[in-house]
Amino acid sequence: MTPTQLRAYSAVVRRGSVKLAAAELEVSESAVSLHIGQLRKELGDQLFSRTAGGLTFTPGGLRLASRATELLGLQDITVLEVSAAGQGRRLLRVGASSLFAEHAAPGLIELFAGRAADLDLELSVRNPCTFVESLIERAIDIAIGPPPLSPDPAVSCRPVMYYRVVTVASPDHPLAGTQPTPRQLREQTWLLGPSAVSGSGALRTLLRRLGVPDDRQQIFQSHAAALEEAKRGRGVTAALSFTVAPEVRKGHLVQFRGPHAAIEEVWHSMTLAEPATPSAAGELARFASTPRAIQAMMRGTGVGVARFKPSVHVTLWS
């Protein structure tokens, strides 16, 4: 697949016809048809067919439509990155677990990025189980989240920040004001963020320790979304203690007490062992465990609208 082929296909999807796609791209209809034909041959899929009501896409065609948008978006980012590198700018690629990325990374990265005018930072959410592989393959420069289950001599790992995951629910929840037993917690409906399906991390460890069955777990796109559902009284959720403390103090949430309802863990930074570690990655690994950085992670500095640059899988600070 070439970018030209993907752009032609995306235009057909967007416009609903080869004729309109050709007009948008300022090429001939035969050129667009040629690109579509090449994609069909390479992928072994018809992708779409013409009907009286317009174009009808196959399941494979719909899948390619979303992937084409992602790939073209990444191509545009790469062009910008190469151009920036040619102007002397550095790029630091940070991979993070979903829990860290959602709640702690914004404050840390905003603070760190402000220290170097020539540095761009790219944050991507990754499964902690892939941290070591991503570092070795040079897909990222530094990973932050749960440490690897098995140490790897190629990767340097250092502690960043202790954190506590607690179990909370609406004040109207039947167990509010009690110290529930493991069995009572196990029988609840758990409203969870994406880190619940990763292979490691405090939230996953808590669920395993309690033995919460899969049919009692509801997974949401973000931990904040799961927390909002818990506030509405639809179940219990596990959350970072420092993120829910204000809501607990205001009485908007109740925190369950007892050793079974909470767990403490440590986020670690992981980089390739020296001398393979990029200098910026080493700087961030050292900076992340400082008191100032920890304060920023817990309180957040916010990202100004002019500096927030979303893309398909990554967020860029520059």
C-alpha positions as a Markdown table, in Angstrom:
| # | Residue | x | y | z |
|---|---|---|---|---|
| 1 | Met | 0.0 | 0.0 | 0.0 |
| 2 | Thr | 1.3 | 3.5 | -0.9 |
| 3 | Pro | 0.2 | 6.8 | 0.6 |
| 4 | Thr | -1.2 | 7.8 | -2.8 |
| 5 | Gln | -3.4 | 4.7 | -2.9 |
| 6 | Leu | -4.6 | 5.3 | 0.7 |
| 7 | Arg | -5.4 | 9.0 | -0.1 |
| 8 | Ala | -7.4 | 7.9 | -3.1 |
| 9 | Tyr | -9.3 | 5.4 | -1.1 |
| 10 | Ser | -9.9 | 7.8 | 1.8 |
| 11 | Ala | -11.3 | 10.4 | -0.7 |
| 12 | Val | -13.7 | 7.8 | -2.1 |
| 13 | Val | -14.9 | 6.9 | 1.4 |
| 14 | Arg | -15.3 | 10.5 | 2.3 |
| 15 | Arg | -17.0 | 11.6 | -0.9 |
| 16 | Gly | -19.0 | 8.5 | -1.7 |
| 17 | Ser | -18.0 | 8.3 | -5.3 |
| 18 | Val | -14.9 | 7.9 | -7.5 |
| 19 | Lys | -15.9 | 11.0 | -9.5 |
| 20 | Leu | -16.1 | 13.3 | -6.5 |
| 21 | Ala | -12.9 | 11.8 | -5.1 |
| 22 | Ala | -11.1 | 12.5 | -8.3 |
| 23 | Ala | -12.3 | 16.1 | -8.2 |
| 24 | Glu | -11.1 | 16.6 | -4.7 |
| 25 | Leu | -7.7 | 15.2 | -5.4 |
| 26 | Glu | -7.5 | 17.0 | -8.7 |
| 27 | Val | -6.7 | 13.9 | -10.7 |
| 28 | Ser | -8.6 | 11.8 | -13.3 |
| 29 | Glu | -11.2 | 9.3 | -12.4 |
| 30 | Ser | -9.1 | 6.6 | -14.1 |
| 31 | Ala | -6.2 | 7.4 | -11.8 |
| 32 | Val | -8.4 | 6.9 | -8.7 |
| 33 | Ser | -9.8 | 3.7 | -10.1 |
| 34 | Leu | -6.3 | 2.5 | -10.8 |
| 35 | His | -5.3 | 3.1 | -7.2 |
| 36 | Ile | -8.4 | 1.3 | -5.9 |
| 37 | Gly | -7.7 | -1.6 | -8.2 |
| 38 | Gln | -4.2 | -1.9 | -6.9 |
| 39 | Leu | -5.4 | -2.0 | -3.3 |
| 40 | Arg | -8.0 | -4.6 | -4.1 |
| 41 | Lys | -5.4 | -6.8 | -5.7 |
| 42 | Glu | -2.9 | -6.4 | -2.9 |
| 43 | Leu | -5.5 | -7.0 | -0.1 |
| 44 | Gly | -7.6 | -9.6 | -1.8 |
| 45 | Asp | -10.8 | -7.7 | -1.0 |
| 46 | Gln | -13.3 | -6.0 | -3.2 |
| 47 | Leu | -13.5 | -3.1 | -0.6 |
| 48 | Phe | -16.7 | -1.7 | -2.0 |
| 49 | Ser | -19.3 | -2.1 | -4.7 |
| 50 | Arg | -21.6 | 0.3 | -6.6 |
| 51 | Thr | -25.3 | 0.0 | -5.9 |
| 52 | Ala | -28.3 | 2.2 | -6.9 |
| 53 | Gly | -28.0 | 3.9 | -3.5 |
| 54 | Gly | -24.3 | 4.6 | -3.7 |
| 55 | Leu | -21.3 | 2.7 | -2.5 |
| 56 | Thr | -21.6 | -0.4 | -0.3 |
| 57 | Phe | -18.5 | -1.3 | 1.7 |
| 58 | Thr | -17.3 | -4.7 | 2.6 |
| 59 | Pro | -16.2 | -5.4 | 6.3 |
| 60 | Gly | -12.6 | -5.3 | 5.0 |
| 61 | Gly | -13.3 | -2.0 | 3.2 |
| 62 | Leu | -14.7 | -0.5 | 6.4 |
| 63 | Arg | -11.6 | -1.6 | 8.3 |
| 64 | Leu | -9.3 | -0.2 | 5.7 |
| 65 | Ala | -11.2 | 3.1 | 5.8 |
| 66 | Ser | -10.3 | 3.6 | 9.5 |
| 67 | Arg | -6.7 | 2.3 | 9.1 |
| 68 | Ala | -6.1 | 4.6 | 6.1 |
| 69 | Thr | -7.0 | 7.6 | 8.1 |
| 70 | Glu | -4.6 | 6.5 | 10.9 |
| 71 | Leu | -1.7 | 5.8 | 8.5 |
| 72 | Leu | -2.1 | 9.0 | 6.7 |
| 73 | Gly | -2.2 | 10.9 | 10.0 |
| 74 | Leu | 1.0 | 9.2 | 11.1 |
| 75 | Gln | 2.6 | 10.0 | 7.8 |
| 76 | Asp | 1.8 | 13.7 | 8.3 |
| 77 | Ile | 3.3 | 13.6 | 11.8 |
| 78 | Thr | 6.4 | 12.0 | 10.5 |
| 79 | Val | 6.9 | 14.7 | 7.8 |
| 80 | Leu | 6.6 | 17.3 | 10.6 |
| 81 | Glu | 9.0 | 15.4 | 12.8 |
| 82 | Val | 11.7 | 15.0 | 10.1 |
| 83 | Ser | 11.4 | 18.7 | 9.2 |
| 84 | Ala | 11.7 | 19.6 | 12.9 |
| 85 | Ala | 14.8 | 17.4 | 13.3 |
| 86 | Gly | 16.4 | 19.1 | 10.3 |
| 87 | Gln | 16.0 | 22.4 | 12.2 |
| 88 | Gly | 17.8 | 21.0 | 15.2 |
| 89 | Arg | 14.8 | 20.0 | 17.3 |
| 90 | Arg | 14.8 | 16.8 | 19.5 |
| 91 | Leu | 12.0 | 14.3 | 19.8 |
| 92 | Leu | 11.4 | 12.3 | 22.9 |
| 93 | Arg | 8.9 | 9.4 | 22.6 |
| 94 | Val | 7.2 | 8.5 | 25.8 |
| 95 | Gly | 5.2 | 5.3 | 26.2 |
| 96 | Ala | 3.0 | 5.1 | 29.3 |
| 97 | Ser | 0.4 | 2.8 | 30.9 |
| 98 | Ser | -3.2 | 4.1 | 30.6 |
| 99 | Leu | -3.5 | 4.9 | 34.2 |
| 100 | Phe | -0.3 | 7.0 | 34.3 |
| 101 | Ala | -1.0 | 8.6 | 30.9 |
| 102 | Glu | -4.5 | 9.7 | 32.0 |
| 103 | His | -3.7 | 11.1 | 35.4 |
| 104 | Ala | 0.0 | 11.7 | 35.9 |
| 105 | Ala | 1.6 | 12.2 | 32.5 |
| 106 | Pro | 0.1 | 15.6 | 31.5 |
| 107 | Gly | 1.6 | 17.4 | 34.5 |
| 108 | Leu | 4.9 | 15.7 | 34.2 |
| 109 | Ile | 5.3 | 16.2 | 30.5 |
| 110 | Glu | 4.1 | 19.8 | 30.5 |
| 111 | Leu | 6.6 | 20.7 | 33.2 |
| 112 | Phe | 9.5 | 18.8 | 31.6 |
| 113 | Ala | 8.8 | 20.1 | 28.1 |
| 114 | Gly | 9.0 | 23.7 | 29.5 |
| 115 | Arg | 12.6 | 23.1 | 30.5 |
| 116 | Ala | 13.9 | 22.7 | 26.9 |
| 117 | Ala | 12.9 | 25.0 | 24.0 |
| 118 | Asp | 14.3 | 22.5 | 21.4 |
| 119 | Leu | 12.4 | 19.5 | 22.6 |
| 120 | Asp | 9.2 | 17.9 | 21.3 |
| 121 | Leu | 7.5 | 15.1 | 23.4 |
| 122 | Glu | 5.2 | 12.4 | 22.0 |
| 123 | Leu | 3.1 | 10.5 | 24.4 |
| 124 | Ser | 1.5 | 7.1 | 23.5 |
| 125 | Val | -0.5 | 4.8 | 25.6 |
| 126 | Arg | 0.8 | 1.2 | 25.6 |
| 127 | Asn | 0.2 | -2.1 | 27.4 |
| 128 | Pro | 2.9 | -2.4 | 30.1 |
| 129 | Cys | 3.6 | -5.9 | 28.9 |
| 130 | Thr | 5.0 | -4.4 | 25.7 |
| 131 | Phe | 7.3 | -1.8 | 27.3 |
| 132 | Val | 10.5 | -3.8 | 27.0 |
| 133 | Glu | 9.8 | -4.9 | 23.5 |
| 134 | Ser | 8.9 | -1.3 | 22.4 |
| 135 | Leu | 12.1 | 0.0 | 23.9 |
| 136 | Ile | 14.3 | -2.6 | 22.3 |
| 137 | Glu | 12.7 | -2.0 | 18.9 |
| 138 | Arg | 13.2 | 1.7 | 19.4 |
| 139 | Ala | 9.5 | 2.4 | 19.0 |
| 140 | Ile | 9.7 | 4.6 | 22.2 |
| 141 | Asp | 12.6 | 6.2 | 24.1 |
| 142 | Ile | 11.2 | 5.8 | 27.6 |
| 143 | Ala | 8.3 | 4.0 | 29.2 |
| 144 | Ile | 6.6 | 4.9 | 32.5 |
| 145 | Gly | 4.2 | 2.6 | 34.4 |
| 146 | Pro | 4.3 | -0.7 | 36.1 |
| 147 | Pro | 7.8 | -2.3 | 36.0 |
| 148 | Pro | 8.4 | -5.4 | 33.8 |
| 149 | Leu | 7.4 | -8.7 | 35.3 |
| 150 | Ser | 10.8 | -10.1 | 34.4 |
| 151 | Pro | 14.0 | -7.9 | 34.5 |
| 152 | Asp | 15.8 | -7.5 | 31.2 |
| 153 | Pro | 19.5 | -6.6 | 31.1 |
| 154 | Ala | 18.9 | -4.4 | 28.1 |
| 155 | Val | 16.5 | -2.1 | 30.1 |
| 156 | Ser | 17.3 | 0.1 | 33.0 |
| 157 | Cys | 14.4 | 0.5 | 35.4 |
| 158 | Arg | 14.1 | 3.1 | 38.2 |
| 159 | Pro | 11.3 | 4.0 | 40.6 |
| 160 | Val | 9.4 | 7.2 | 39.9 |
| 161 | Met | 6.4 | 7.5 | 42.3 |
| 162 | Tyr | 4.5 | 5.5 | 44.9 |
| 163 | Tyr | 0.7 | 5.5 | 44.3 |
| 164 | Arg | -2.3 | 4.0 | 45.9 |
| 165 | Val | -5.4 | 2.6 | 44.3 |
| 166 | Val | -8.6 | 2.6 | 46.4 |
| 167 | Thr | -12.1 | 1.4 | 45.9 |
| 168 | Val | -14.9 | 4.0 | 45.9 |
| 169 | Ala | -18.6 | 4.2 | 45.2 |
| 170 | Ser | -21.5 | 6.6 | 45.4 |
| 171 | Pro | -22.7 | 7.6 | 48.9 |
| 172 | Asp | -26.0 | 5.8 | 48.0 |
| 173 | His | -24.2 | 2.4 | 47.4 |
| 174 | Pro | -25.5 | -0.4 | 49.7 |
| 175 | Leu | -22.0 | -0.9 | 51.1 |
| 176 | Ala | -21.3 | 2.7 | 51.8 |
| 177 | Gly | -20.1 | 3.2 | 55.4 |
| 178 | Thr | -19.1 | -0.4 | 55.8 |
| 179 | Gln | -15.8 | -2.3 | 55.7 |
| 180 | Pro | -16.7 | -4.9 | 53.0 |
| 181 | Thr | -15.3 | -8.3 | 52.9 |
| 182 | Pro | -13.5 | -9.7 | 49.9 |
| 183 | Arg | -16.6 | -11.7 | 49.0 |
| 184 | Gln | -18.8 | -8.6 | 49.1 |
| 185 | Leu | -16.4 | -6.7 | 46.9 |
| 186 | Arg | -16.1 | -9.6 | 44.5 |
| 187 | Glu | -19.9 | -9.7 | 44.0 |
| 188 | Gln | -20.1 | -6.0 | 43.1 |
| 189 | Thr | -20.3 | -4.5 | 39.6 |
| 190 | Trp | -16.9 | -3.1 | 38.9 |
| 191 | Leu | -16.7 | 0.0 | 36.6 |
| 192 | Leu | -13.2 | 0.1 | 35.3 |
| 193 | Gly | -10.8 | 2.0 | 33.0 |
| 194 | Pro | -8.6 | 0.5 | 30.3 |
| 195 | Ser | -5.8 | -0.5 | 32.7 |
| 196 | Ala | -8.0 | -3.2 | 34.0 |
| 197 | Val | -7.4 | -5.3 | 30.9 |
| 198 | Ser | -3.6 | -4.9 | 30.9 |
| 199 | Gly | -1.4 | -7.7 | 32.0 |
| 200 | Ser | 0.1 | -5.9 | 35.0 |
| 201 | Gly | -0.4 | -2.8 | 37.3 |
| 202 | Ala | -2.1 | -2.1 | 40.6 |
| 203 | Leu | -5.6 | -2.2 | 39.3 |
| 204 | Arg | -5.2 | -5.5 | 37.6 |
| 205 | Thr | -3.5 | -6.9 | 40.8 |
| 206 | Leu | -6.4 | -5.7 | 43.0 |
| 207 | Leu | -9.0 | -7.5 | 40.8 |
| 208 | Arg | -7.0 | -10.7 | 40.7 |
| 209 | Arg | -6.5 | -10.6 | 44.5 |
| 210 | Leu | -10.2 | -10.2 | 45.0 |
| 211 | Gly | -11.1 | -12.8 | 42.4 |
| 212 | Val | -13.5 | -10.5 | 40.6 |
| 213 | Pro | -15.0 | -12.5 | 37.7 |
| 214 | Asp | -15.0 | -11.1 | 34.2 |
| 215 | Asp | -18.8 | -10.8 | 34.1 |
| 216 | Arg | -18.6 | -8.4 | 37.0 |
| 217 | Gln | -16.3 | -6.1 | 35.1 |
| 218 | Gln | -17.4 | -3.3 | 32.8 |
| 219 | Ile | -14.6 | -1.6 | 30.9 |
| 220 | Phe | -14.8 | 2.1 | 29.8 |
| 221 | Gln | -12.7 | 4.1 | 27.4 |
| 222 | Ser | -11.1 | 6.1 | 30.3 |
| 223 | His | -10.8 | 5.8 | 34.1 |
| 224 | Ala | -12.6 | 9.2 | 34.4 |
| 225 | Ala | -15.6 | 7.8 | 32.5 |
| 226 | Ala | -15.7 | 4.8 | 34.9 |
| 227 | Leu | -15.6 | 7.1 | 37.9 |
| 228 | Glu | -18.5 | 9.1 | 36.6 |
| 229 | Glu | -20.6 | 6.0 | 36.3 |
| 230 | Ala | -19.7 | 5.1 | 39.9 |
| 231 | Lys | -20.9 | 8.5 | 41.0 |
| 232 | Arg | -24.2 | 7.7 | 39.5 |
| 233 | Gly | -24.5 | 4.7 | 41.7 |
| 234 | Arg | -24.0 | 2.0 | 39.0 |
| 235 | Gly | -21.3 | 0.1 | 40.8 |
| 236 | Val | -17.9 | 0.5 | 42.4 |
| 237 | Thr | -14.6 | 1.5 | 40.8 |
| 238 | Ala | -10.9 | 1.5 | 41.6 |
| 239 | Ala | -9.2 | 4.8 | 41.3 |
| 240 | Leu | -5.9 | 6.6 | 42.2 |
| 241 | Ser | -6.3 | 7.9 | 45.8 |
| 242 | Phe | -5.0 | 11.4 | 45.0 |
| 243 | Thr | -7.5 | 11.9 | 42.1 |
| 244 | Val | -10.6 | 11.0 | 44.2 |
| 245 | Ala | -9.6 | 12.5 | 47.6 |
| 246 | Pro | -11.3 | 15.8 | 46.8 |
| 247 | Glu | -14.6 | 14.0 | 45.9 |
| 248 | Val | -14.4 | 11.9 | 49.0 |
| 249 | Arg | -13.9 | 15.0 | 51.2 |
| 250 | Lys | -16.9 | 16.6 | 49.6 |
| 251 | Gly | -19.0 | 13.6 | 50.1 |
| 252 | His | -19.6 | 12.9 | 46.4 |
| 253 | Leu | -17.9 | 9.5 | 46.8 |
| 254 | Val | -17.3 | 7.1 | 49.7 |
| 255 | Gln | -14.0 | 5.2 | 50.0 |
| 256 | Phe | -14.2 | 1.6 | 51.3 |
| 257 | Arg | -11.9 | 0.8 | 54.1 |
| 258 | Gly | -10.0 | -2.3 | 54.9 |
| 259 | Pro | -6.9 | -4.1 | 53.5 |
| 260 | His | -8.8 | -5.8 | 50.7 |
| 261 | Ala | -10.1 | -2.5 | 49.2 |
| 262 | Ala | -6.8 | -0.8 | 48.4 |
| 263 | Ile | -3.4 | -1.6 | 47.0 |
| 264 | Glu | -0.1 | 0.3 | 46.8 |
| 265 | Glu | 2.3 | 0.1 | 43.9 |
| 266 | Val | 5.2 | 2.1 | 42.3 |
| 267 | Trp | 5.4 | 3.5 | 38.9 |
| 268 | His | 8.8 | 3.0 | 37.3 |
| 269 | Ser | 10.6 | 4.6 | 34.3 |
| 270 | Met | 12.3 | 2.3 | 31.9 |
| 271 | Thr | 14.9 | 3.2 | 29.3 |
| 272 | Leu | 17.5 | 1.2 | 27.3 |
| 273 | Ala | 20.6 | 0.6 | 29.4 |
| 274 | Glu | 23.4 | 3.0 | 28.8 |
| 275 | Pro | 24.9 | 4.1 | 26.4 |
| 276 | Ala | 21.9 | 3.4 | 24.2 |
| 277 | Thr | 19.5 | 5.7 | 26.1 |
| 278 | Pro | 18.8 | 9.0 | 24.3 |
| 279 | Ser | 20.0 | 11.9 | 26.5 |
| 280 | Ala | 16.5 | 13.4 | 26.7 |
| 281 | Ala | 15.1 | 10.0 | 27.9 |
| 282 | Gly | 17.8 | 9.8 | 30.6 |
| 283 | Glu | 16.9 | 13.4 | 31.7 |
| 284 | Leu | 13.2 | 12.6 | 32.0 |
| 285 | Ala | 13.9 | 9.4 | 33.9 |
| 286 | Arg | 16.0 | 11.4 | 36.5 |
| 287 | Phe | 13.6 | 14.3 | 36.6 |
| 288 | Ala | 10.4 | 12.2 | 37.0 |
| 289 | Ser | 11.3 | 11.2 | 40.6 |
| 290 | Thr | 12.0 | 14.7 | 41.9 |
| 291 | Pro | 9.6 | 16.3 | 44.4 |
| 292 | Arg | 8.7 | 19.0 | 41.8 |
| 293 | Ala | 7.8 | 16.4 | 39.2 |
| 294 | Ile | 5.8 | 14.3 | 41.7 |
| 295 | Gln | 3.8 | 17.4 | 42.7 |
| 296 | Ala | 3.1 | 18.2 | 39.0 |
| 297 | Met | 1.9 | 14.6 | 38.4 |
| 298 | Met | -0.4 | 14.7 | 41.4 |
| 299 | Arg | -1.8 | 18.2 | 40.7 |
| 300 | Gly | -1.3 | 18.6 | 37.0 |
| 301 | Thr | -0.3 | 21.8 | 35.3 |
| 302 | Gly | -2.8 | 21.6 | 32.4 |
| 303 | Val | -2.0 | 21.9 | 28.7 |
| 304 | Gly | -2.8 | 25.1 | 27.0 |
| 305 | Val | -5.1 | 24.9 | 24.0 |
| 306 | Ala | -2.3 | 26.3 | 21.8 |
| 307 | Arg | 0.0 | 23.5 | 22.8 |
| 308 | Phe | -2.4 | 20.5 | 22.7 |
| 309 | Lys | -1.9 | 18.6 | 19.5 |
| 310 | Pro | -4.0 | 15.4 | 19.3 |
| 311 | Ser | -3.4 | 12.7 | 16.7 |
| 312 | Val | -4.5 | 9.2 | 16.0 |
| 313 | His | -2.5 | 7.4 | 18.7 |
| 314 | Val | -0.3 | 10.1 | 20.2 |
| 315 | Thr | -0.4 | 13.5 | 21.8 |
| 316 | Leu | 2.4 | 15.9 | 21.1 |
| 317 | Trp | 3.8 | 18.6 | 23.3 |
| 318 | Ser | 6.2 | 21.0 | 21.6 |
